[in-house]
CSV table of C-alpha atoms and ligand atoms in Angstrom, one decimal:
chain,number,residue,atom,x,y,z
W,277,UNK,CA,-1.3,24.4,-15.0
W,278,UNK,CA,-3.5,24.2,-11.9
W,279,UNK,CA,-1.6,24.2,-8.7
W,280,UNK,CA,-3.1,22.3,-5.7
W,281,UNK,CA,-4.4,24.4,-2.9
W,282,UNK,CA,-2.4,23.1,0.1
W,283,UNK,CA,-5.3,23.9,2.5
W,284,UNK,CA,-7.5,21.5,0.6
W,285,UNK,CA,-5.1,18.6,0.1
W,286,UNK,CA,-4.2,17.0,3.3
W,287,UNK,CA,-1.8,14.1,3.6
W,288,UNK,CA,-2.9,11.7,6.3
W,289,UNK,CA,-1.0,9.0,7.9
W,290,UNK,CA,-1.5,5.8,6.0
W,291,UNK,CA,-0.4,2.2,6.3
W,292,UNK,CA,2.5,2.3,6.2
W,293,UNK,CA,2.8,5.8,7.4
W,294,UNK,CA,4.4,7.8,4.5
W,295,UNK,CA,3.7,11.4,5.4
W,296,UNK,CA,6.0,13.0,3.0
W,297,UNK,CA,5.3,12.4,-0.7
W,298,UNK,CA,8.6,11.8,-2.3
W,299,UNK,CA,9.4,13.6,-5.5
W,300,UNK,CA,11.0,10.6,-7.0
W,301,UNK,CA,11.9,10.2,-10.6
W,302,UNK,CA,9.0,8.9,-12.6
W,303,UNK,CA,9.1,5.9,-14.9
W,304,UNK,CA,5.8,6.4,-16.7
W,305,UNK,CA,5.5,3.3,-18.7
W,306,UNK,CA,8.2,1.1,-17.3
W,307,UNK,CA,8.1,-2.4,-18.7
W,308,UNK,CA,8.0,-5.4,-16.3
W,309,UNK,CA,6.6,-8.8,-16.6
W,310,UNK,CA,4.1,-9.5,-13.9
W,311,UNK,CA,1.8,-8.1,-11.2
W,312,UNK,CA,3.5,-7.2,-7.9
W,313,UNK,CA,3.6,-9.7,-5.1
W,314,UNK,CA,1.2,-9.4,-2.2
W,315,UNK,CA,2.0,-10.3,1.4
W,316,UNK,CA,0.6,-13.6,2.5
W,317,UNK,CA,-3.1,-13.2,3.6
W,318,UNK,CA,-3.7,-12.8,7.3
W,319,UNK,CA,-6.2,-15.0,9.0
W,320,UNK,CA,-9.8,-13.8,8.4
W,321,UNK,CA,-11.5,-12.1,11.3
W,322,UNK,CA,-14.3,-11.0,9.1
W,323,UNK,CA,-17.9,-12.3,9.5
W,324,UNK,CA,-17.6,-13.7,6.0
W,325,UNK,CA,-15.1,-16.3,7.3
W,326,UNK,CA,-16.6,-19.7,7.0
W,327,UNK,CA,-19.2,-18.8,4.4
W,328,UNK,CA,-16.8,-19.5,1.6
W,329,UNK,CA,-16.0,-15.9,0.6
W,330,UNK,CA,-12.5,-16.2,1.8
W,331,UNK,CA,-12.0,-19.0,-0.8
W,332,UNK,CA,-10.1,-18.0,-3.9
W,333,UNK,CA,-12.5,-20.2,-5.9
W,334,UNK,CA,-15.3,-17.5,-5.4
W,335,UNK,CA,-13.1,-14.9,-6.9
W,336,UNK,CA,-11.9,-17.2,-9.7
W,337,UNK,CA,-15.5,-17.8,-10.7
W,338,UNK,CA,-16.0,-14.0,-10.9
W,339,UNK,CA,-12.8,-13.7,-13.0
W,340,UNK,CA,-13.9,-16.5,-15.3
W,341,UNK,CA,-17.2,-14.7,-16.0
W,342,UNK,CA,-15.3,-11.4,-16.7
W,343,UNK,CA,-13.0,-13.3,-19.1
W,344,UNK,CA,-16.1,-14.8,-20.8
W,345,UNK,CA,-17.4,-11.3,-21.3
W,346,UNK,CA,-14.3,-10.5,-23.3
W,347,UNK,CA,-12.0,-9.0,-20.6
W,348,UNK,CA,-8.6,-10.2,-21.8
W,349,UNK,CA,-6.0,-8.3,-19.7
W,350,UNK,CA,-4.3,-11.0,-17.8
W,351,UNK,CA,-2.6,-8.9,-15.0
W,352,UNK,CA,-6.0,-7.2,-14.3
W,353,UNK,CA,-7.8,-10.5,-14.1
W,354,UNK,CA,-5.1,-11.9,-11.9
W,355,UNK,CA,-5.3,-8.9,-9.6
W,356,UNK,CA,-9.1,-9.3,-9.4
W,357,UNK,CA,-8.5,-12.9,-8.5
W,358,UNK,CA,-6.3,-11.9,-5.6
W,359,UNK,CA,-8.0,-8.9,-4.0
W,360,UNK,CA,-10.9,-9.9,-1.7
W,361,UNK,CA,-13.8,-7.6,-2.7
W,362,UNK,CA,-15.9,-8.8,0.1
W,363,UNK,CA,-13.6,-7.1,2.6
W,364,UNK,CA,-14.5,-3.7,1.0
W,365,UNK,CA,-18.3,-3.9,1.4
W,366,UNK,CA,-20.5,-3.7,4.4
W,367,UNK,CA,-21.1,-7.0,6.3
W,368,UNK,CA,-24.8,-7.0,5.2
W,369,UNK,CA,-23.7,-7.0,1.5
W,370,UNK,CA,-20.8,-9.5,1.6
W,371,UNK,CA,-22.9,-12.2,-0.1
W,372,UNK,CA,-23.2,-9.9,-3.2
W,373,UNK,CA,-19.5,-9.0,-3.3
W,374,UNK,CA,-18.7,-11.3,-6.2
W,375,UNK,CA,-21.7,-10.5,-8.3
W,376,UNK,CA,-21.3,-8.1,-11.2
W,377,UNK,CA,-23.1,-5.3,-9.4
W,378,UNK,CA,-22.3,-2.0,-7.8
W,379,UNK,CA,-23.0,-1.7,-4.1
W,380,UNK,CA,-23.5,1.1,-1.6
W,381,UNK,CA,-20.4,2.0,0.4
W,382,UNK,CA,-21.9,4.8,2.5
W,383,UNK,CA,-22.3,8.6,2.2
W,384,UNK,CA,-24.3,8.1,-1.0
W,385,UNK,CA,-21.4,6.5,-2.9
W,386,UNK,CA,-21.0,3.1,-4.6
W,387,UNK,CA,-18.3,0.6,-5.3
W,388,UNK,CA,-18.3,0.1,-9.1
W,389,UNK,CA,-19.3,-3.2,-10.7
W,390,UNK,CA,-16.4,-5.6,-11.1
W,391,UNK,CA,-17.0,-5.6,-14.9
W,392,UNK,CA,-16.6,-1.8,-15.1
W,393,UNK,CA,-13.5,-1.8,-12.8
W,394,UNK,CA,-12.0,-4.6,-15.0
W,395,UNK,CA,-12.8,-2.7,-18.2
W,396,UNK,CA,-11.3,0.6,-17.0
W,397,UNK,CA,-8.1,-1.0,-15.6
W,398,UNK,CA,-7.7,-2.8,-18.9
W,399,UNK,CA,-8.1,0.4,-20.8
W,400,UNK,CA,-5.6,2.1,-18.5
W,401,UNK,CA,-3.1,-0.6,-19.0
W,402,UNK,CA,-3.7,-1.2,-22.7
W,403,UNK,CA,-0.4,-1.4,-24.6
W,404,UNK,CA,1.7,-1.7,-21.4
W,405,UNK,CA,3.5,-5.0,-21.2
W,406,UNK,CA,4.2,-4.6,-17.4
W,407,UNK,CA,3.2,-2.5,-14.4
W,408,UNK,CA,2.5,1.1,-15.0
W,409,UNK,CA,4.6,3.7,-13.3
W,410,UNK,CA,2.9,6.3,-11.1
W,411,UNK,CA,-0.9,6.4,-11.2
W,412,UNK,CA,-3.4,8.9,-9.9
W,413,UNK,CA,-6.8,7.6,-8.8
W,414,UNK,CA,-9.6,10.1,-8.3
W,415,UNK,CA,-12.3,8.8,-5.9
W,416,UNK,CA,-10.8,6.2,-3.5
W,417,UNK,CA,-14.2,5.3,-2.2
W,418,UNK,CA,-13.9,2.0,-0.3
W,419,UNK,CA,-10.4,1.4,-1.7
W,420,UNK,CA,-11.1,-1.7,-3.7
W,421,UNK,CA,-9.8,-0.3,-7.0
W,422,UNK,CA,-6.9,1.2,-5.2
W,423,UNK,CA,-5.9,-2.2,-4.0
W,424,UNK,CA,-6.1,-3.5,-7.6
W,425,UNK,CA,-4.0,-0.6,-8.8
W,426,UNK,CA,-1.3,-1.3,-6.2
W,427,UNK,CA,-0.7,-4.6,-7.9
W,428,UNK,CA,-0.7,-3.1,-11.4
W,429,UNK,CA,1.4,0.1,-10.9
W,430,UNK,CA,4.6,1.0,-9.2
W,431,UNK,CA,3.0,3.8,-7.2
W,432,UNK,CA,-0.6,4.8,-6.6
W,433,UNK,CA,-1.8,8.2,-5.4
W,434,UNK,CA,-5.5,8.0,-4.5
W,435,UNK,CA,-7.6,11.0,-3.7
W,436,UNK,CA,-11.0,11.1,-1.9
W,437,UNK,CA,-13.0,14.2,-1.1
W,438,UNK,CA,-15.2,12.6,1.7
W,439,UNK,CA,-13.3,12.1,4.9
W,440,UNK,CA,-15.5,9.2,6.0
W,441,UNK,CA,-14.6,7.2,2.9
W,442,UNK,CA,-11.0,8.2,3.0
W,443,UNK,CA,-10.9,6.8,6.6
W,444,UNK,CA,-12.9,3.7,5.6
W,445,UNK,CA,-10.5,3.0,2.7
W,446,UNK,CA,-7.5,3.3,5.0
W,447,UNK,CA,-9.2,0.7,7.4
W,448,UNK,CA,-10.1,-1.6,4.5
W,449,UNK,CA,-6.6,-1.5,3.0
W,450,UNK,CA,-4.6,-1.9,6.3
W,451,UNK,CA,-4.5,-5.7,6.2
W,452,UNK,CA,-2.8,-5.6,2.8
W,453,UNK,CA,0.0,-3.4,4.0
W,454,UNK,CA,0.6,-1.9,0.6
W,455,UNK,CA,3.8,0.1,0.5
W,456,UNK,CA,3.2,1.7,-2.8
W,457,UNK,CA,-0.2,3.4,-2.0
W,458,UNK,CA,-0.6,7.0,-0.9
W,459,UNK,CA,-4.1,7.8,0.3
W,460,UNK,CA,-4.8,11.6,0.0
W,461,UNK,CA,-7.8,13.4,1.6
W,462,UNK,CA,-8.7,16.2,-0.7
W,463,UNK,CA,-10.5,17.4,-3.8
W,464,UNK,CA,-9.2,15.6,-6.8
W,465,UNK,CA,-10.6,18.1,-9.3
W,466,UNK,CA,-7.2,20.0,-9.5
W,467,UNK,CA,-5.4,16.6,-9.5
W,468,UNK,CA,-2.3,16.2,-7.4
W,469,UNK,CA,0.6,18.1,-9.0
W,470,UNK,CA,3.1,16.9,-6.4
W,471,UNK,CA,3.0,13.4,-7.8
W,472,UNK,CA,2.9,14.4,-11.5
W,473,UNK,CA,3.6,13.4,-14.2
W,474,UNK,CA,1.5,10.3,-14.1
W,475,UNK,CA,1.7,7.3,-16.4
W,476,UNK,CA,-2.1,6.9,-15.8
W,477,UNK,CA,-5.0,8.7,-14.3
W,478,UNK,CA,-8.3,7.0,-13.5
W,479,UNK,CA,-11.4,8.5,-12.1
W,480,UNK,CA,-14.4,6.8,-10.5
W,481,UNK,CA,-16.6,9.9,-10.6
W,482,UNK,CA,-17.9,11.8,-13.6
W,483,UNK,CA,-17.9,15.5,-14.3
W,484,UNK,CA,-19.0,17.6,-17.3
W,485,UNK,CA,-15.5,17.5,-18.7
W,486,UNK,CA,-12.2,16.0,-17.9
W,487,UNK,CA,-10.4,18.7,-15.8
W,488,UNK,CA,-7.5,20.3,-17.7
W,489,UNK,CA,-5.3,19.8,-14.6
W,490,UNK,CA,-5.5,16.0,-15.1
W,491,UNK,CA,-4.4,16.3,-18.7
W,492,UNK,CA,-1.6,18.7,-17.6
W,493,UNK,CA,-0.5,16.2,-15.0
W,494,UNK,CA,-0.4,13.2,-17.4
W,495,UNK,CA,3.0,12.2,-18.7
W,496,UNK,CA,3.7,12.1,-22.4
W,497,UNK,CA,2.8,8.5,-23.3
W,498,UNK,CA,0.3,8.4,-20.4
W,499,UNK,CA,-3.4,7.6,-20.5
W,500,UNK,CA,-6.4,8.9,-18.6
W,501,UNK,CA,-9.6,6.9,-18.2
W,502,UNK,CA,-12.6,8.8,-16.8
W,503,UNK,CA,-16.4,9.0,-17.1
W,504,UNK,CA,-17.8,12.3,-18.4
W,505,UNK,CA,-21.3,13.6,-18.8
W,506,UNK,CA,-22.7,14.0,-22.3
W,507,UNK,CA,-25.8,15.8,-23.6
W,508,UNK,CA,-27.8,18.3,-21.6
W,509,UNK,CA,-26.4,19.2,-18.2
W,510,UNK,CA,-28.1,17.2,-15.5
W,511,UNK,CA,-29.4,14.6,-18.0
W,512,UNK,CA,-27.3,12.1,-16.2
W,513,UNK,CA,-25.9,10.4,-19.4
W,514,UNK,CA,-22.2,9.5,-19.1
W,515,UNK,CA,-19.6,7.9,-21.3
W,516,UNK,CA,-16.2,6.5,-20.6
W,517,UNK,CA,-13.5,8.8,-22.0
W,518,UNK,CA,-10.0,7.7,-22.8
W,519,UNK,CA,-7.4,10.5,-23.2
W,520,UNK,CA,-3.9,9.7,-24.6
W,521,UNK,CA,-1.1,12.2,-24.3
W,522,UNK,CA,1.2,11.6,-27.2
W,523,UNK,CA,4.2,13.6,-28.4
W,524,UNK,CA,1.9,14.8,-31.2
W,525,UNK,CA,-0.8,16.0,-28.8
W,526,UNK,CA,-3.8,14.9,-26.8
W,527,UNK,CA,-6.2,12.4,-28.3
W,528,UNK,CA,-9.6,11.8,-26.9
W,529,UNK,CA,-11.6,8.6,-27.6
W,530,UNK,CA,-15.2,8.2,-26.5
W,531,UNK,CA,-16.1,4.7,-25.3
W,532,UNK,CA,-19.3,3.1,-24.1
W,533,UNK,CA,-22.0,4.6,-21.8
W,534,UNK,CA,-21.5,4.2,-18.1
W,535,UNK,CA,-23.1,5.2,-14.7
W,536,UNK,CA,-20.8,6.8,-12.1
W,537,UNK,CA,-21.5,9.0,-9.1
W,538,UNK,CA,-20.8,12.7,-9.9
W,539,UNK,CA,-17.4,14.4,-9.6
W,540,UNK,CA,-17.9,17.1,-7.0
W,541,UNK,CA,-15.6,20.0,-5.9
W,542,UNK,CA,-14.4,20.6,-2.4
W,543,UNK,CA,-14.1,18.3,0.6
W,544,UNK,CA,-16.7,17.1,3.1
F,2063,LIG,N1,-13.3,3.1,-7.0
F,2063,LIG,C1,-14.1,3.4,-5.9
F,2063,LIG,C2,-15.4,4.0,-6.3
F,2063,LIG,C3,-16.0,5.0,-5.4
F,2063,LIG,S1,-17.3,6.0,-6.0
F,2063,LIG,C4,-14.4,2.2,-5.0
F,2063,LIG,O1,-13.8,1.1,-5.4
F,2063,LIG,O2,-15.0,2.2,-4.0
F,2063,LIG,C5,-16.5,7.5,-6.4
F,2063,LIG,C6,-15.8,8.3,-5.4
F,2063,LIG,O3,-15.4,9.5,-5.9
F,2063,LIG,C7,-16.7,8.7,-4.2
F,2063,LIG,O4,-16.2,8.1,-3.0
F,2063,LIG,C8,-16.7,10.2,-4.2
F,2063,LIG,O5,-16.7,10.8,-2.9
F,2063,LIG,C9,-15.4,10.5,-4.9
F,2063,LIG,N2,-15.3,11.8,-5.5
F,2063,LIG,C10,-16.2,12.5,-6.2
F,2063,LIG,N3,-15.7,13.7,-6.5
F,2063,LIG,C11,-14.4,13.7,-6.1
F,2063,LIG,C12,-13.3,14.7,-6.1
F,2063,LIG,N4,-13.5,15.9,-6.7
F,2063,LIG,N5,-12.1,14.4,-5.6
F,2063,LIG,C13,-12.0,13.2,-4.9
F,2063,LIG,N6,-12.9,12.2,-4.9
F,2063,LIG,C14,-14.1,12.5,-5.4
């Protein structure tokens, strides 16, 4: 199993500051009944205030469209109705925040389309009646999916290889004061063994294969959802891959075609 290189995985103070990653017992697929509670929203200081984006009706309309497209996972839809996506995108793009489109978040990266986020979270949760246990996210980006995961899982470890985005996600997430999120600055390619085993692993960047370390760090009964490249190297075609670790072995299922930024090694 791949061990993390301590020089490349740096824990940074978060919100709340939890510098030491506890080696707590893991409850991979612990049943529960509903999404986690969120603190009451703080008053908006964002420019979007007053243009209607802080109204839950805007998010509800996005959620209704996702439901019409066949997204059926109620906790995921509820979480998407609660997390304000416009707080995670640049001011100039807030008016597009509730459209089903990916948007630039800086440093050449993008926040995924709500439809894709909803689909991937639904796949991750499939078969779980309640919140997942511990989940590893590769590619924090702006932190939007991390916020959704915090409502759907007991504990979230989210890794980002670009310091600028790691810092941006920390700023974006601060107002939510999520006690169950650990933001990690580091290369997620070797996973994060200190938090393993994970009930779920979800990647927002696609490589040529699913790294073996991620499969090693998945709990038995756990599921991984990640984009991977198919066909000729560099051809840019990707599919969504679902990997289930069962007592009988590892099962891989290829899903639909997708477009994600590349999974890269190292930090920058
Ligand atoms: N879910 C994110 C999507 C961000 S795009 C959001 O809501 O914003 C994917 C992210 O994966 C990028 O920020 C990119 O820097 C990051 N990434 C790519 N390779 C990585 C790696 N090896 N380890 C950690 N993060 C990686």
